CSV table of C-alpha atoms and ligand atoms in Angstrom, one decimal:
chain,number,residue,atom,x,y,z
L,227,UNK,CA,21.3,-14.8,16.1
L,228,UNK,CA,18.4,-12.9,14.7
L,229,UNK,CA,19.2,-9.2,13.5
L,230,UNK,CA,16.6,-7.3,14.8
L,231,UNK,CA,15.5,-4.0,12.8
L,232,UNK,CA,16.0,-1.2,14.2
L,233,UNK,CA,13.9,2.4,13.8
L,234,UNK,CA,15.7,4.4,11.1
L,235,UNK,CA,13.2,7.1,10.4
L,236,UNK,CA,10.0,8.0,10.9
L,237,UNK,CA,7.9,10.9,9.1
L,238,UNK,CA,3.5,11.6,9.9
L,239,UNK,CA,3.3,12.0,6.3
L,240,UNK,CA,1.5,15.3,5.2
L,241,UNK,CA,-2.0,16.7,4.3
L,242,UNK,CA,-2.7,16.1,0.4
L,243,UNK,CA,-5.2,16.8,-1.8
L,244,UNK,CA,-5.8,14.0,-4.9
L,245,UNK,CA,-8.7,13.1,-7.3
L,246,UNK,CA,-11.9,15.3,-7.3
L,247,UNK,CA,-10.9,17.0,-4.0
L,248,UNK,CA,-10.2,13.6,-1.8
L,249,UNK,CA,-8.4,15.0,1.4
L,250,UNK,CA,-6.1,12.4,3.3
L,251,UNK,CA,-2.1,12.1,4.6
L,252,UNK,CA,0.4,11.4,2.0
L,253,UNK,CA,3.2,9.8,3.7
L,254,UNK,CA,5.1,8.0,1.1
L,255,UNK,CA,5.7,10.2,-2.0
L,256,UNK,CA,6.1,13.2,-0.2
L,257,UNK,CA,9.0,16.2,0.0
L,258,UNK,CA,10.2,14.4,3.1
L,259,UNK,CA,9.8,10.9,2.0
L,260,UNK,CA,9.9,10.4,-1.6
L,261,UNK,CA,10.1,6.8,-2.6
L,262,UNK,CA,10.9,4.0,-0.4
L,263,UNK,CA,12.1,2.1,-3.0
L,264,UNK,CA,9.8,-0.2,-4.6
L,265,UNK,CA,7.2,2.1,-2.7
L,266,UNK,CA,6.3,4.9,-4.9
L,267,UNK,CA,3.5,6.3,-3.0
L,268,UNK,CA,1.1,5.8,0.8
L,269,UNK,CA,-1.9,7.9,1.3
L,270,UNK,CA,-4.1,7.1,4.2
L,271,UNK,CA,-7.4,7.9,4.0
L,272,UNK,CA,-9.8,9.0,7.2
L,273,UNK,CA,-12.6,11.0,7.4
L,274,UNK,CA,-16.1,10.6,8.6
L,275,UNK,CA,-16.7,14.3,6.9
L,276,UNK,CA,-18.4,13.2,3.3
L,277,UNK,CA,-16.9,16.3,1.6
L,278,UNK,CA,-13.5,15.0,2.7
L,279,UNK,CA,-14.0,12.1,0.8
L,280,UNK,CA,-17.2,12.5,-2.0
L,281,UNK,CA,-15.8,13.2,-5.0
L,282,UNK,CA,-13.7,10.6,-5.3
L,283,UNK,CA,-11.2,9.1,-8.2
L,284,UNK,CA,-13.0,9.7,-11.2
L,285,UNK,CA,-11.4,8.7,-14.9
L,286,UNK,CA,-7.8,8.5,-14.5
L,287,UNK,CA,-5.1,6.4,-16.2
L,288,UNK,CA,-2.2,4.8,-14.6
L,289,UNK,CA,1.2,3.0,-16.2
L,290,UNK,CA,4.1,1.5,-15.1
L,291,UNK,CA,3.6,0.6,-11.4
L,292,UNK,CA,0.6,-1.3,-8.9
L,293,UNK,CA,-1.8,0.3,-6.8
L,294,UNK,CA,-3.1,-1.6,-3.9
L,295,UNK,CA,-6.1,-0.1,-2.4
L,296,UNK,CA,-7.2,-1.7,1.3
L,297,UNK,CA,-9.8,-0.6,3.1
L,298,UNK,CA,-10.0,-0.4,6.7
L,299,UNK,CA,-14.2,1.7,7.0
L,300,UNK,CA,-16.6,2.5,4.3
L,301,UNK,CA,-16.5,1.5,0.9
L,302,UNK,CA,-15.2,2.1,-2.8
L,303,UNK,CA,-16.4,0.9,-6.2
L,304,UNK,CA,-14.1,0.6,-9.0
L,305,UNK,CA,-14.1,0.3,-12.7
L,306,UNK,CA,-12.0,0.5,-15.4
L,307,UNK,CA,-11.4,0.3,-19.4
L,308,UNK,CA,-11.1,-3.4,-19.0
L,309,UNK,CA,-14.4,-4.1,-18.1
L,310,UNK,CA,-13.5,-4.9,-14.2
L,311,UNK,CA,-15.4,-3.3,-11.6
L,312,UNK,CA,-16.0,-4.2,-8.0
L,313,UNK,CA,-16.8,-2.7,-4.9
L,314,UNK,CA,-13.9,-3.1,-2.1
L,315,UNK,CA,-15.1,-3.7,1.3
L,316,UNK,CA,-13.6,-2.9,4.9
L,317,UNK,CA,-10.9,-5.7,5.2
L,318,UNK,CA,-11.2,-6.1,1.4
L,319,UNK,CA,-8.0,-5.6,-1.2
L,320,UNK,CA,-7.7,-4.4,-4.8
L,321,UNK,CA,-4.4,-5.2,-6.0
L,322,UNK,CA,-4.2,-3.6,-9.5
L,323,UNK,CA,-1.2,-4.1,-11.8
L,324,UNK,CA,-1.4,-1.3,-14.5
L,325,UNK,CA,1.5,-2.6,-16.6
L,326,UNK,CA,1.5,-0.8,-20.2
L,327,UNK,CA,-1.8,1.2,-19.2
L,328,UNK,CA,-4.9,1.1,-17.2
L,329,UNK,CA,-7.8,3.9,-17.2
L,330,UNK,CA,-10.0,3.7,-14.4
L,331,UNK,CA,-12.1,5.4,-11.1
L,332,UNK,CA,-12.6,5.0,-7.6
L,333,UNK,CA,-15.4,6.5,-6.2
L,334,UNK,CA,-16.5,6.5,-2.6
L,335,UNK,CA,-20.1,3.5,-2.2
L,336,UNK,CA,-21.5,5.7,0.6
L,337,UNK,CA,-22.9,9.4,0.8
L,338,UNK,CA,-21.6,9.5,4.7
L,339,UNK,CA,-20.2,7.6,7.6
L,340,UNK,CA,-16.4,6.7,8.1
L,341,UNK,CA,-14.0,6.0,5.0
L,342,UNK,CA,-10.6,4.9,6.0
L,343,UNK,CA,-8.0,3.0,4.3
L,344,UNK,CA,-4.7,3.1,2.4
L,345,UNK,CA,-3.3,3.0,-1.0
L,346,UNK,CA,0.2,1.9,-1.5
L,347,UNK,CA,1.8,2.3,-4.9
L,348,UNK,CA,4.2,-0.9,-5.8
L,349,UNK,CA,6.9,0.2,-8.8
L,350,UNK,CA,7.3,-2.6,-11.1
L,351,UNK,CA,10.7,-3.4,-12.9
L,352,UNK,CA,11.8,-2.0,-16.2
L,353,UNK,CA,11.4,-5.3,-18.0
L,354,UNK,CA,7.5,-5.9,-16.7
L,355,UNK,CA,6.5,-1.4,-16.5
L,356,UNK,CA,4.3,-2.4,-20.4
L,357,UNK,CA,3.4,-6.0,-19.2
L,358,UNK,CA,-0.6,-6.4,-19.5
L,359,UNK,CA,-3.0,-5.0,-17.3
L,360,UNK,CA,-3.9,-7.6,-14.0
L,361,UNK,CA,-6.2,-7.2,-11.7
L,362,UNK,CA,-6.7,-9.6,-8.2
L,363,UNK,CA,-9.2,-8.3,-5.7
L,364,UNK,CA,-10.4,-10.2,-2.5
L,365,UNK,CA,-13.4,-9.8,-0.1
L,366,UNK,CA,-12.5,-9.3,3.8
L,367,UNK,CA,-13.4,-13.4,3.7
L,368,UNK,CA,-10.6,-14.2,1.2
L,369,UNK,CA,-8.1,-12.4,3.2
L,370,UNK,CA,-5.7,-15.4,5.3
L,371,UNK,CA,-6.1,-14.4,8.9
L,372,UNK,CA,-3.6,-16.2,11.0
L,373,UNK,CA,-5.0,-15.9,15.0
L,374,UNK,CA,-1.8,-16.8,17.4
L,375,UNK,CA,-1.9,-18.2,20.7
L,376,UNK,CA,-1.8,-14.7,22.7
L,377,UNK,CA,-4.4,-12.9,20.4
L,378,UNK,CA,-2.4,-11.6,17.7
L,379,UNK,CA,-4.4,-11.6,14.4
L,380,UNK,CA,-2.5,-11.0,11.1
L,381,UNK,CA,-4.1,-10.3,8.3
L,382,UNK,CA,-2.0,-11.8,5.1
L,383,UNK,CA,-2.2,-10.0,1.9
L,384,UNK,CA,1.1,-10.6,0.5
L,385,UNK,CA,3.9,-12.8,1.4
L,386,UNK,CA,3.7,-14.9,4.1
L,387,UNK,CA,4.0,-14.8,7.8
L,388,UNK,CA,7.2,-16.7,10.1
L,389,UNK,CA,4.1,-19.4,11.4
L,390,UNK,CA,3.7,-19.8,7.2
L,391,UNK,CA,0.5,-18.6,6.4
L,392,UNK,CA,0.4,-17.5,2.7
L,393,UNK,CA,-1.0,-14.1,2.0
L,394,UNK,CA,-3.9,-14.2,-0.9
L,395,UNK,CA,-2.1,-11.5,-3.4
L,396,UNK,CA,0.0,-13.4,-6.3
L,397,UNK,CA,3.1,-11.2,-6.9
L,398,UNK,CA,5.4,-12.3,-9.5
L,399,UNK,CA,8.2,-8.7,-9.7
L,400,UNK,CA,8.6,-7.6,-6.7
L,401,UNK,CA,7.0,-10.1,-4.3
L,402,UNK,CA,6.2,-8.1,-1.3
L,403,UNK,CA,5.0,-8.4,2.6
L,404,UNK,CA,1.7,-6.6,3.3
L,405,UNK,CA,0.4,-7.9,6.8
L,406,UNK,CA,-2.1,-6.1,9.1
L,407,UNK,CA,-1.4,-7.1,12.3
L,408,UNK,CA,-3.2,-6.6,15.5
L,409,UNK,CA,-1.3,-6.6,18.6
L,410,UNK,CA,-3.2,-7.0,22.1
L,411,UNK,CA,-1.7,-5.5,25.2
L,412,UNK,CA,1.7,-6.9,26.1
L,413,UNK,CA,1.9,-9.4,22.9
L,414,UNK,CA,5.3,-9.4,21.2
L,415,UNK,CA,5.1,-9.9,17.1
L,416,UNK,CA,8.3,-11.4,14.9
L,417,UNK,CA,8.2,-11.3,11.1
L,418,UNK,CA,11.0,-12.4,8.9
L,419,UNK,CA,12.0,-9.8,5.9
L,420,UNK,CA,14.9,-10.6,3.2
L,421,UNK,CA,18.0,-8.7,4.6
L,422,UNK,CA,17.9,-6.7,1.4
L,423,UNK,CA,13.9,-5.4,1.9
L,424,UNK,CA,13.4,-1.9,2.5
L,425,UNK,CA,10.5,-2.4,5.5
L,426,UNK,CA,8.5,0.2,7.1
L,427,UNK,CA,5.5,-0.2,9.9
L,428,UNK,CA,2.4,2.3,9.9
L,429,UNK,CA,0.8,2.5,13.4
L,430,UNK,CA,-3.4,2.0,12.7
L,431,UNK,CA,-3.9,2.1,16.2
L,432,UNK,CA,-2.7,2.5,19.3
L,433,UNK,CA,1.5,2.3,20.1
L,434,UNK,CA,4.6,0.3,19.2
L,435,UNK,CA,7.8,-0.4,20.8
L,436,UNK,CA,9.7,-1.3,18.4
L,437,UNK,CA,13.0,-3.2,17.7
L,438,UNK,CA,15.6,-4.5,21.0
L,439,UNK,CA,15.8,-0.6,21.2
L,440,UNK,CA,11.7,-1.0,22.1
L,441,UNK,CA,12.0,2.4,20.2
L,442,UNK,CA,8.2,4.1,20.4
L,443,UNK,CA,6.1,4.9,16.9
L,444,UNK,CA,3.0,6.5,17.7
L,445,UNK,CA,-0.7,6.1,16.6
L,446,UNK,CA,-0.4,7.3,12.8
L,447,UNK,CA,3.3,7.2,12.3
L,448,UNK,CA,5.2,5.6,9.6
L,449,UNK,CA,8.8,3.7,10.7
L,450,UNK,CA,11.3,3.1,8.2
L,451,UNK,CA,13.0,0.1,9.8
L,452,UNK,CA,17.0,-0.2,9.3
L,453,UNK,CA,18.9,-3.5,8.8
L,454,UNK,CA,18.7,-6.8,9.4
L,455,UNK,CA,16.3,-9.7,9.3
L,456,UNK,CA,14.1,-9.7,11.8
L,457,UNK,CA,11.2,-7.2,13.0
L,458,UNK,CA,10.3,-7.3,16.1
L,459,UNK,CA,7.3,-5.2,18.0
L,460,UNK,CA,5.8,-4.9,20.8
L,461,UNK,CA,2.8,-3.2,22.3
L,462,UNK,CA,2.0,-2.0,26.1
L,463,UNK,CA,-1.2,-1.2,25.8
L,464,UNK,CA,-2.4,-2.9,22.3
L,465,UNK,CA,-1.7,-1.7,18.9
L,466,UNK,CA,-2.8,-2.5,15.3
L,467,UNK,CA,-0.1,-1.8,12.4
L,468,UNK,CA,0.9,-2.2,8.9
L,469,UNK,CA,4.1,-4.3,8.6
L,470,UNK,CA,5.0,-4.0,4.4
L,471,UNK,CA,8.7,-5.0,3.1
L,472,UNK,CA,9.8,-6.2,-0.4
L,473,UNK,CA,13.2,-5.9,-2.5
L,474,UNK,CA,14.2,-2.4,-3.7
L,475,UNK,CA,14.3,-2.4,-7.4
L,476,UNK,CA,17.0,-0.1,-7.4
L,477,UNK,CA,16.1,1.6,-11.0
L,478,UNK,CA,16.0,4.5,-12.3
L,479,UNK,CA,12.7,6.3,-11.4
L,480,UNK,CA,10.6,8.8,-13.9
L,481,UNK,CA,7.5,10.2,-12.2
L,482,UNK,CA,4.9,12.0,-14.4
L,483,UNK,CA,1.4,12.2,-12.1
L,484,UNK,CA,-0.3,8.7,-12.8
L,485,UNK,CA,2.7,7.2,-14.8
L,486,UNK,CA,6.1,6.3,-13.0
L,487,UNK,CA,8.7,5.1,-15.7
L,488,UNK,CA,12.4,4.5,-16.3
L,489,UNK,CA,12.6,7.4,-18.0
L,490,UNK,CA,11.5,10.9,-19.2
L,491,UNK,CA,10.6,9.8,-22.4
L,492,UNK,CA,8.8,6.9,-21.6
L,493,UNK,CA,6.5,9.5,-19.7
L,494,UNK,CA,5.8,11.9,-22.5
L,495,UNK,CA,5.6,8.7,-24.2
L,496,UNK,CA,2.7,7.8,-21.8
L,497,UNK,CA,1.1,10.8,-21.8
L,498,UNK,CA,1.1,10.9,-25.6
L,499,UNK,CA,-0.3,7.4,-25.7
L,500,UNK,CA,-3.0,8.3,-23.1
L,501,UNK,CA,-4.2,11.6,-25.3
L,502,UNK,CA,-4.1,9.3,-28.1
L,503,UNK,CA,-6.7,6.6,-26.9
L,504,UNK,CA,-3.6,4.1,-27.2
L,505,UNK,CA,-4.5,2.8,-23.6
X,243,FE,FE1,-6.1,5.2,-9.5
């Protein structure tokens, strides 16, 4: 008998501020929701107002974590000390491993129109937080899109889906679920997550019901989904979502802005190395 998971929590995330002025909803990383461990961090940006959006991520380093950047509307160029840059496209992903240190920007590829998206940070495990920088980044094209039977569309980039297809994201610490799913009106979705995943759901569009409890999460709402092994969702009237799972790490974690360690000292250490051009 399948466990289905249950709603455990749910939170809208709050108004934040980040980069050169970049408005959007912080919803992982907040007062209310600090770390869902391994997730560090969720923003969710959304704004067709360019000053919400124009100044972007300029120069910034990061250590000790992954930042996965998927865009939904609009478009962002990156670059960064390693000589990678790219522009990410809507139904594009940047999945960016910054290991011992990584100093790059992400700035907004349009001077109007709609930018929406999401940026989930990934905490990687003490023994890989100073392995070398990686970087894999897909066009919307290279993203597996599984199409069901009743008009369910999953987008795979991590992990893989219960009909088995493979997202395109190579994960080797914490190997994570990151599916965008699209729901039509009445469709039923199943996904199975390790028992031991923490698992939440992030309503795009539209409504869930979610779990045998058909428990409703509203249009912008993040569920924190309880035991078991199973997730199971509905929709009335259609719904789009992010379904993301993986192990908790269960380590000790040292924020310090754009470095997340094991420790205090390994941030100063950071910080120091950062100041020091030892990036
Ligand atoms: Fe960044």
């Amino acid at each position: 008998m399948p466990e289905v998971r249950e709603i455990a929590a749910t939170t809208p995330g709050m108004p934040a501020s980040d980069g050169a002025g970049v408005r959007m909803t912080r919803i992982i990383g907040t007062p209310e929701l600090n770390l869902l461990d391994p997730f560090l961090l969720l923003d969710c940006f959304e704004s067709d107002r360019p000053q919400d959006y124009i100044g972007g991520f300029p120069s910034h380093p990061h250590r000790g974590f992954e930042t996965v950047t998927y865009l939904l509307a609009g478009r962002m160029r990156h670059k960064d000390n390693a000589g990678n840059e790219g522009v990410i496209e809507p139904g594009g992903v940047q999945w960016m491993t910054a290991g011992r240190g990584i100093v790059h920007s992400e700035m907004p590829e349009q001077e109007d129109g709609l930018l929406r998206g999401f940026q989930l940070w990934v905490n990687l495990p003490a023994r890989a937080k100073m392995t070398a920088p990686g970087y894999q980044e897909y066009p919307p094209s290279g993203v597996p899109l599984e199409e069901r039977e009743d008009g369910t569309r999953v987008r795979v980039i991590a992990g893989a889906t219960s009909e088995g297809t493979r997202g395109v994201v190579r994960n080797d610490w914490v190997k994570p679920t990151y599916l965008d799913v699209e729901l039509p009106a009445g469709a039923e979705f199943e996904q199975q997550v390790g028992t031991d995943d923490n698992a939440f759901l992030f309503v795009i569009e539209g409504e869930l019901a979610v779990g045998d409890g058909r428990e409703p999460l509203q249009h912008r709402m993040l569920g924190i989904l309880g035991a078991g092994d199973t997730v199971r969702v509905g929709s009335v009237g259609g719904a789009r979502f992010l379904l993301v799972s993986a192990q908790p790490l269960r380590e000790p974690v040292a924020r310090g802005g754009p470095f997340v360690m094991n420790t205090r000292e390994e941030v100063l250490q950071a910080f120091d190395d950062y100041q020091h051009n030892r990036f």
